[in-house]
Coordinates of N, CA and C in Angstrom, one line a residue:
X1 N 0.7 -1.2 0.0 CA 0.0 0.0 0.0 C 0.8 1.1 0.0
X2 N 0.6 2.1 -0.8 CA 1.4 3.3 -1.0 C 1.0 4.3 0.2
X3 N 2.0 5.0 0.7 CA 1.7 6.0 1.7 C 1.1 7.3 1.1
X4 N 0.2 7.9 1.8 CA -0.4 9.1 1.3 C 0.5 10.3 1.6
X5 N 0.5 11.2 0.8 CA 1.3 12.4 0.8 C 0.5 13.6 1.3
X6 N 0.6 13.9 2.6 CA -0.3 14.8 3.2 C 0.4 16.2 3.2
X7 N 0.3 17.0 2.4 CA 0.7 18.4 2.4 C -0.6 19.3 2.2
X8 N -1.3 19.6 3.4 CA -2.4 20.3 3.3 C -2.5 21.7 3.0
X9 N -3.1 22.2 2.0 CA -3.3 23.6 1.7 C -4.7 23.9 2.2
X10 N -4.9 24.9 3.2 CA -6.1 25.0 4.0 C -6.0 23.9 5.1
X11 N -6.9 23.9 6.1 CA -6.9 23.0 7.2 C -7.2 21.5 6.6
X12 N -7.0 20.5 7.3 CA -7.1 19.1 6.9 C -8.6 18.9 6.7
X13 N -9.6 19.5 7.4 CA -11.0 19.4 7.3 C -11.7 20.2 6.2
X14 N -10.9 21.0 5.4 CA -11.4 21.8 4.3 C -11.9 21.1 3.3
X15 N -12.9 21.6 2.6 CA -13.5 20.8 1.4 C -12.6 20.4 0.3
X16 N -11.4 21.2 0.2 CA -10.5 21.0 -0.8 C -9.8 19.5 -0.4
X17 N -9.7 19.2 0.8 CA -9.0 18.1 1.3 C -10.0 16.9 1.8
X18 N -11.2 17.0 1.3 CA -12.3 16.1 1.7 C -12.1 14.7 1.1
X19 N -12.3 13.6 1.8 CA -12.3 12.3 1.1 C -13.8 12.1 0.7
X20 N -14.1 12.1 -0.6 CA -15.4 12.0 -1.1 C -15.7 10.6 -1.6
X21 N -15.0 9.6 -1.3 CA -15.2 8.2 -1.8 C -16.5 7.7 -1.4
X22 N -17.0 8.1 -0.1 CA -18.2 7.5 0.5 C -19.5 8.5 0.3
X23 N -19.3 9.6 -0.4 CA -20.3 10.5 -0.6 C -21.3 10.0 -1.7
X24 N -22.5 10.4 -1.7 CA -23.4 10.0 -2.8 C -23.0 10.7 -4.2
X25 N -23.3 10.0 -5.2 CA -23.1 10.6 -6.6 C -24.0 11.7 -6.9
X26 N -23.7 12.8 -7.3 CA -24.5 13.9 -7.7 C -25.4 13.4 -8.8
X27 N -26.6 13.9 -8.7 CA -27.7 13.7 -9.7 C -27.2 14.0 -11.1
X28 N -26.5 15.0 -11.3 CA -26.1 15.5 -12.6 C -24.7 14.9 -13.2
X29 N -24.2 14.0 -12.3 CA -22.9 13.3 -12.8 C -22.9 12.7 -14.1
X30 N -24.0 11.9 -14.4 CA -24.0 11.3 -15.8 C -24.0 12.4 -16.9
X31 N -24.7 13.5 -16.7 CA -24.8 14.5 -17.7 C -23.4 15.2 -17.9
X32 N -22.7 15.4 -16.7 CA -21.4 16.0 -17.0 C -20.4 15.1 -17.6
X33 N -20.6 13.8 -17.2 CA -19.6 12.8 -17.9 C -19.9 12.8 -19.3
X34 N -21.2 12.8 -19.8 CA -21.4 12.7 -21.2 C -21.0 14.0 -22.0
X35 N -21.1 15.1 -21.3 CA -20.5 16.3 -21.9 C -19.2 16.4 -22.0
X36 N -18.5 15.7 -21.0 CA -17.0 15.8 -21.2 C -16.5 14.7 -22.3
X37 N -17.2 13.7 -22.4 CA -16.9 12.7 -23.5 C -17.1 13.2 -24.8
X38 N -18.3 14.0 -24.9 CA -18.8 14.5 -26.3 C -18.0 15.7 -26.8
X39 N -17.2 16.2 -25.9 CA -16.4 17.5 -26.2 C -15.3 17.2 -27.0
X40 N -15.0 18.1 -28.0 CA -13.9 17.9 -28.8 C -12.7 18.3 -28.2
X41 N -12.8 19.1 -27.0 CA -11.6 19.5 -26.2 C -11.6 18.5 -25.0
X42 N -10.4 17.9 -24.8 CA -10.3 16.9 -23.7 C -9.6 17.7 -22.4
X43 N -10.0 17.1 -21.4 CA -9.5 17.6 -20.1 C -7.8 17.4 -20.1
X44 N -7.2 18.4 -19.5 CA -5.7 18.3 -19.4 C -5.3 18.9 -18.1
X45 N -4.2 18.4 -17.5 CA -3.6 19.1 -16.4 C -2.9 20.3 -16.9
X46 N -2.9 21.3 -16.0 CA -2.1 22.6 -16.2 C -0.7 22.5 -16.0
X47 N -0.1 21.5 -16.7 CA 1.5 21.2 -16.6 C 2.2 21.9 -17.8
X48 N 3.4 22.1 -17.6 CA 4.3 22.4 -18.7 C 4.4 23.8 -19.0
X49 N 4.9 24.1 -20.3 CA 5.2 25.5 -20.6 C 3.9 26.1 -21.2
X50 N 4.0 27.5 -21.4 CA 2.8 28.1 -21.8 C 2.3 27.4 -23.1
X51 N 0.9 27.4 -23.3 CA 0.0 28.2 -22.6 C -0.6 27.5 -21.5
X52 N -0.2 26.3 -21.0 CA -0.9 25.6 -20.0 C -0.4 25.7 -18.6
X53 N 0.9 25.8 -18.3 CA 1.3 25.9 -17.0 C 1.0 27.1 -16.2
X54 N 0.4 26.9 -15.0 CA 0.2 28.0 -14.0 C 1.2 28.0 -12.9
X55 N 2.1 29.0 -13.0 CA 3.1 29.0 -12.0 C 2.7 29.7 -10.8
X56 N 3.5 29.3 -9.6 CA 3.1 30.1 -8.4 C 4.5 30.5 -7.8
X57 N 4.5 31.6 -7.0 CA 5.7 32.1 -6.4 C 5.6 32.1 -5.0
X58 N 6.7 31.5 -4.3 CA 6.7 31.6 -2.9 C 7.7 32.7 -2.4
X59 N 7.1 33.5 -1.4 CA 8.0 34.7 -0.8 C 7.9 34.5 0.6
X60 N 8.8 35.2 1.2 CA 8.8 35.1 2.7 C 8.1 36.5 3.2
X61 N 7.9 36.6 4.5 CA 7.2 37.7 5.1 C 7.8 39.0 4.9
X62 N 9.1 39.1 4.5 CA 9.8 40.3 4.4 C 9.5 40.9 3.0
X63 N 8.9 40.2 2.1 CA 8.7 40.6 0.7 C 7.9 41.7 0.8
X64 N 8.4 42.9 0.2 CA 7.6 44.2 0.2 C 6.2 44.1 -0.5
X65 N 5.2 44.6 0.0 CA 3.8 44.5 -0.6 C 3.6 45.8 -1.5
X66 N 3.0 45.6 -2.6 CA 2.8 46.8 -3.5 C 1.3 46.9 -3.8
X67 N 0.8 48.0 -4.0 CA -0.6 48.2 -4.5 C -0.9 47.6 -5.7
X68 N -2.1 47.1 -5.9 CA -2.6 46.5 -7.3 C -3.9 47.3 -7.5
X69 N -4.0 47.9 -8.8 CA -5.2 48.6 -9.2 C -6.1 47.6 -9.9
X70 N -7.2 47.4 -9.3 CA -8.3 46.4 -9.9 C -9.2 47.1 -10.9
X71 N -9.0 46.8 -12.1 CA -9.8 47.4 -13.3 C -11.1 46.8 -13.7
X72 N -11.3 45.6 -13.4 CA -12.7 45.0 -13.8 C -13.6 44.7 -12.8
X73 N -13.0 44.2 -11.7 CA -14.0 43.9 -10.4 C -13.4 44.6 -9.2
X74 N -13.2 45.8 -9.1 CA -12.7 46.4 -8.0 C -13.5 46.3 -6.7
X75 N -14.7 46.2 -6.8 CA -15.6 46.0 -5.6 C -15.6 44.5 -5.0
X76 N -15.1 43.6 -5.8 CA -15.0 42.2 -5.2 C -13.5 41.8 -5.2
X77 N -12.7 42.7 -5.2 CA -11.3 42.3 -5.0 C -10.7 42.8 -3.7
X78 N -9.9 42.0 -3.1 CA -9.2 42.3 -1.8 C -7.9 43.1 -2.1
X79 N -7.8 44.2 -1.4 CA -6.6 45.1 -1.5 C -5.8 44.9 -0.2
X80 N -6.3 44.3 0.9 CA -5.5 44.2 2.0 C -6.0 42.9 2.8
X81 N -5.2 42.4 3.7 CA -5.7 41.4 4.6 C -5.1 41.6 6.1
X82 N -6.0 41.6 7.1 CA -5.5 41.8 8.4 C -4.5 43.0 8.6
X83 N -4.9 44.1 7.9 CA -4.1 45.3 8.0 C -2.9 45.4 7.1
X84 N -2.7 44.3 6.4 CA -1.5 44.3 5.4 C -2.0 44.7 4.1
X85 N -1.6 45.9 3.6 CA -2.2 46.3 2.3 C -1.1 45.8 1.2
X86 N -1.8 45.6 0.1 CA -1.0 45.3 -1.2 C -0.7 43.9 -1.3
X87 N 0.1 43.6 -2.3 CA 0.4 42.0 -2.6 C 1.9 42.0 -2.7
X88 N 2.5 40.9 -2.4 CA 3.9 40.8 -2.2 C 4.4 40.3 -3.6
X89 N 4.3 41.1 -4.6 CA 4.8 40.9 -6.0 C 6.4 41.3 -6.0
X90 N 7.2 40.3 -6.4 CA 8.6 40.6 -6.5 C 8.8 41.6 -7.7
X91 N 9.9 42.3 -7.5 CA 10.1 43.4 -8.5 C 10.5 42.7 -9.9
X92 N 11.1 41.5 -9.9 CA 11.5 40.8 -11.0 C 10.4 40.4 -11.9
X93 N 9.1 40.3 -11.4 CA 8.0 39.9 -12.1 C 7.7 41.0 -13.3
X94 N 8.2 42.2 -13.2 CA 8.1 43.2 -14.2 C 9.1 42.9 -15.5
X95 N 10.0 42.3 -15.1 CA 11.0 42.1 -16.3 C 11.5 40.8 -16.6
X96 N 11.0 39.7 -15.8 CA 11.4 38.3 -16.0 C 10.2 37.4 -16.4
X97 N 10.2 36.5 -17.2 CA 9.0 35.7 -17.6 C 8.9 34.6 -16.5
X98 N 7.7 33.9 -16.5 CA 7.4 32.7 -15.5 C 7.0 33.1 -14.2
X99 N 6.8 34.4 -13.9 CA 6.2 34.8 -12.6 C 4.6 34.8 -12.9
X100 N 4.2 35.1 -14.0 CA 2.8 35.2 -14.3 C 2.4 34.3 -15.4
X101 N 1.3 33.6 -15.4 CA 0.7 32.7 -16.3 C 0.9 33.3 -17.8
X102 N 1.4 32.5 -18.6 CA 1.7 33.0 -20.0 C 3.2 33.3 -20.4
X103 N 4.0 33.3 -19.3 CA 5.5 33.5 -19.4 C 5.9 34.7 -20.0
X104 N 5.1 35.8 -19.9 CA 5.5 37.2 -20.6 C 5.8 38.0 -19.4
X105 N 7.0 38.7 -19.4 CA 7.4 39.5 -18.4 C 6.5 40.6 -18.2
X106 N 6.0 40.9 -17.0 CA 5.1 41.9 -16.8 C 3.7 41.5 -17.1
X107 N 3.5 40.3 -17.5 CA 2.1 39.7 -17.6 C 1.6 39.9 -19.1
X108 N 2.0 40.9 -19.9 CA 1.5 41.1 -21.2 C 0.1 41.6 -21.3
X109 N -0.5 41.4 -22.4 CA -1.8 42.0 -22.4 C -3.0 41.0 -22.9
X110 N -2.6 39.7 -23.0 CA -3.6 38.8 -23.4 C -3.5 37.4 -22.7
X111 N -4.7 36.7 -22.7 CA -4.8 35.6 -21.9 C -5.1 35.8 -20.4
X112 N -5.2 34.8 -19.6 CA -5.7 34.8 -18.2 C -4.6 35.5 -17.3
X113 N -3.4 35.3 -17.5 CA -2.4 36.0 -16.8 C -2.6 36.0 -15.3
X114 N -2.8 34.7 -14.8 CA -3.0 34.6 -13.3 C -1.5 34.8 -12.6
X115 N -1.6 35.4 -11.5 CA -0.3 35.5 -10.6 C -0.8 35.0 -9.3
X116 N -0.1 33.9 -8.9 CA -0.3 33.3 -7.7 C 1.0 33.5 -6.7
X117 N 0.8 33.9 -5.6 CA 1.8 34.3 -4.6 C 1.5 33.6 -3.2
X118 N 2.6 33.1 -2.6 CA 2.3 32.4 -1.2 C 3.3 33.1 -0.3
X119 N 2.8 33.7 0.7 CA 3.6 34.2 1.8 C 3.8 33.1 2.8
X120 N 4.9 32.4 2.7 CA 5.1 31.2 3.4 C 5.3 31.5 5.1
X121 N 5.6 32.8 5.5 CA 5.6 33.0 6.9 C 4.3 33.2 7.4
X122 N 3.4 33.9 6.7 CA 2.1 34.3 7.3 C 1.1 33.3 6.7
X123 N 1.4 32.4 5.9 CA 0.5 31.2 5.2 C -0.6 32.0 4.5
X124 N -0.4 33.0 3.8 CA -1.5 33.7 3.1 C -1.2 33.5 1.5
X125 N -2.3 33.4 0.8 CA -2.3 33.2 -0.6 C -2.9 34.4 -1.3
X126 N -2.1 34.8 -2.2 CA -2.6 36.0 -3.0 C -2.7 35.6 -4.5
X127 N -3.9 35.9 -5.1 CA -3.9 35.5 -6.5 C -4.7 36.6 -7.2
X128 N -4.2 36.9 -8.5 CA -4.8 38.0 -9.4 C -5.1 37.4 -10.7
X129 N -6.0 38.0 -11.4 CA -6.3 37.6 -12.8 C -6.1 38.8 -13.7
X130 N -5.8 38.5 -15.0 CA -5.5 39.5 -15.9 C -4.4 40.6 -15.5
X131 N -3.2 40.0 -15.0 CA -2.3 40.9 -14.2 C -1.3 41.5 -15.3
X132 N -1.0 42.8 -15.0 CA -0.2 43.4 -16.0 C 0.6 44.5 -15.3
X133 N 2.0 44.6 -15.6 CA 2.6 45.8 -15.2 C 2.4 46.9 -16.1
X134 N 1.7 48.0 -15.7 CA 1.5 49.2 -16.6 C 2.7 50.2 -16.4
X135 N 3.6 50.0 -17.4 CA 4.8 50.9 -17.3 C 4.5 52.3 -17.4
X136 N 3.5 52.6 -18.2 CA 3.1 54.0 -18.4 C 2.7 54.7 -17.1
X137 N 2.0 54.0 -16.3 CA 1.5 54.5 -15.1 C 2.2 54.0 -13.9
X138 N 3.2 53.3 -14.1 CA 4.2 52.6 -13.0 C 3.4 52.1 -11.9
X139 N 2.5 51.0 -12.3 CA 1.7 50.4 -11.2 C 1.3 48.9 -11.8
X140 N 1.0 48.1 -10.9 CA 0.5 46.8 -11.3 C -1.1 47.0 -11.4
X141 N -1.6 46.3 -12.4 CA -3.1 46.3 -12.6 C -3.4 44.8 -12.7
X142 N -4.7 44.6 -12.4 CA -5.3 43.2 -12.5 C -6.8 43.5 -12.7
X143 N -7.4 42.4 -13.4 CA -8.9 42.3 -13.5 C -9.6 42.1 -12.2
X144 N -9.0 41.3 -11.2 CA -9.5 41.0 -9.9 C -8.5 40.3 -9.1
X145 N -8.7 40.3 -7.8 CA -7.7 39.7 -6.9 C -8.4 39.3 -5.6
X146 N -7.8 38.1 -5.0 CA -8.4 37.7 -3.8 C -7.1 37.2 -2.9
X147 N -7.4 37.3 -1.6 CA -6.4 37.0 -0.6 C -7.0 35.9 0.2
X148 N -6.4 34.8 0.5 CA -6.9 33.6 1.3 C -6.0 33.4 2.4
X149 N -6.5 33.1 3.6 CA -5.8 32.8 4.7 C -5.8 31.2 4.8
X150 N -4.5 30.6 4.5 CA -4.5 29.1 4.2 C -4.5 28.3 5.6
X151 N -4.6 29.0 6.6 CA -4.7 28.4 7.9 C -6.2 28.3 8.5
X152 N -7.2 28.9 7.6 CA -8.5 29.1 7.9 C -9.5 28.5 6.9
X153 N -10.6 28.1 7.4 CA -11.6 27.7 6.4 C -12.7 28.8 6.1
X154 N -12.4 30.0 6.5 CA -13.3 31.1 6.3 C -13.3 31.4 4.8
X155 N -14.5 31.8 4.3 CA -14.8 32.1 2.9 C -15.1 33.5 2.7
X156 N -14.7 33.8 1.4 CA -15.0 35.1 1.0 C -16.5 35.3 0.7
X157 N -17.0 36.5 0.6 CA -18.5 36.8 0.3 C -19.1 36.0 -0.8
X158 N -20.3 35.4 -0.6 CA -20.9 34.5 -1.6 C -21.2 35.4 -3.0
X159 N -20.9 34.8 -4.0 CA -21.0 35.3 -5.3 C -20.0 36.2 -5.7
X160 N -18.9 36.5 -5.0 CA -17.9 37.4 -5.3 C -17.0 36.5 -6.3
X161 N -16.3 37.2 -7.2 CA -15.4 36.6 -8.0 C -14.0 36.5 -7.4
X162 N -13.0 35.9 -7.9 CA -11.7 35.9 -7.3 C -10.8 35.9 -8.6
X163 N -9.6 35.4 -8.5 CA -8.7 35.2 -9.7 C -9.2 34.1 -10.7
X164 N -10.0 33.4 -10.0 CA -10.8 32.2 -10.7 C -12.2 32.7 -10.9
X165 N -12.8 32.9 -11.9 CA -14.2 33.3 -12.1 C -15.3 32.5 -11.3
X166 N -14.9 31.4 -10.9 CA -15.7 30.6 -9.9 C -15.7 31.1 -8.5
X167 N -14.9 31.9 -8.1 CA -14.8 32.6 -6.8 C -13.9 31.8 -5.9
X168 N -13.2 30.8 -6.4 CA -12.5 29.9 -5.5 C -11.1 30.3 -5.6
X169 N -10.2 29.8 -4.7 CA -8.9 29.8 -4.7 C -8.3 28.8 -5.8
X170 N -7.2 29.2 -6.6 CA -6.8 28.4 -7.6 C -5.7 27.4 -7.1
X171 N -4.7 27.9 -6.4 CA -3.5 27.1 -5.9 C -3.8 25.8 -5.3
X172 N -4.9 25.7 -4.5 CA -5.2 24.5 -3.7 C -5.5 23.3 -4.8
X173 N -6.0 23.6 -5.9 CA -6.4 22.6 -6.9 C -5.4 22.2 -7.8
X174 N -4.2 22.8 -7.8 CA -3.2 22.5 -8.7 C -2.3 21.3 -8.1
X175 N -1.8 20.5 -9.1 CA -0.9 19.4 -8.8 C 0.4 20.0 -8.8
X176 N 1.2 19.9 -7.6 CA 2.5 20.5 -7.5 C 3.7 19.4 -7.7
X177 N 4.8 20.1 -7.9 CA 6.0 19.3 -8.2 C 6.2 18.3 -7.0
X178 N 6.1 19.0 -5.7 CA 6.7 18.0 -4.7 C 5.5 16.9 -4.4
X179 N 4.3 17.0 -5.0 CA 3.4 15.9 -4.8 C 3.7 14.9 -5.8
X180 N 4.1 15.4 -7.0 CA 4.3 14.4 -8.1 C 5.5 13.6 -7.8
X181 N 6.6 14.1 -7.2 CA 7.7 13.4 -6.9 C 7.7 12.5 -5.7
X182 N 6.7 12.6 -4.8 CA 6.4 11.9 -3.6 C 5.8 10.5 -4.0
X183 N 6.2 9.5 -3.3 CA 5.7 8.1 -3.5 C 4.4 8.0 -2.9
X184 N 3.4 8.6 -3.2 CA 2.1 8.5 -2.5 C 0.9 9.0 -3.3
X185 N -0.2 9.0 -2.6 CA -1.4 9.5 -3.2 C -1.5 11.0 -3.1
X186 N -2.1 11.7 -4.0 CA -2.5 13.1 -3.8 C -4.0 13.2 -3.2
X187 N -4.1 13.7 -2.1 CA -5.3 13.5 -1.5 C -6.2 14.8 -1.6
X188 N -5.9 15.8 -2.4 CA -6.8 17.0 -2.5 C -7.6 17.0 -3.8
X189 N -8.6 17.8 -4.0 CA -9.3 17.8 -5.3 C -8.3 18.5 -6.3
X190 N -8.7 18.2 -7.5 CA -8.0 18.8 -8.6 C -8.8 19.9 -9.3
X191 N -8.2 20.8 -9.8 CA -8.9 22.0 -10.5 C -8.8 21.6 -12.0
X192 N -10.0 21.6 -12.6 CA -10.2 21.5 -14.0 C -11.1 22.5 -14.7
X193 N -10.8 22.8 -16.0 CA -11.8 23.6 -16.7 C -12.3 22.8 -17.8
X194 N -13.6 23.2 -18.2 CA -14.3 22.5 -19.4 C -15.4 23.4 -19.7
X195 N -16.0 23.2 -20.9 CA -17.0 24.0 -21.3 C -18.3 23.8 -20.4
X196 N -19.2 24.6 -20.4 CA -20.4 24.6 -19.4 C -21.2 23.2 -19.8
X197 N -21.6 22.7 -18.7 CA -22.4 21.4 -18.9 C -23.5 21.3 -17.8
X198 N -24.5 22.3 -18.0 CA -25.6 22.4 -16.9 C -26.8 21.7 -17.4
X199 N -26.8 21.2 -18.7 CA -28.1 20.6 -19.2 C -28.4 19.4 -18.5

């Protein structure tokens, strides 16, 4: 029997980490499965180089926080958490690729351009969507942004967006390198995207 690989993002009893094997099957499960099989686009993990890989950046508590101007969903975006204003975006993200999804220095102007940052000392997760360094105005801009306390099960307000249009955190659903190289099971939910299947 292979050992399980327990590296919990959020507490162990969070829904991301729930063992669902004994839960009842959702009534729409057959519909969703049919839609997936009928789709010309197959599910794929977000591994590898652009356009698929979603990078994340780990910083320490000393990383300076900078303001982010939210241009699409400012009313539903977090600008601070527990009195800490701004996002801990390294200065290199302006000029180096692979900090932001799409591998364009400063984010570029097309694609989802997610930026995922983890403050390992405070155990906070910062995520933005449509992230771009606006050199003309000398500021970071994003369509939306959310901050999550990874030690808590607290949720953001219902129906608010996040860096993910579903309103959820993205990082907990990614398969990470440390999980892949471990000789064990990955015990958290996976994040996938597919066409709408509500019928």
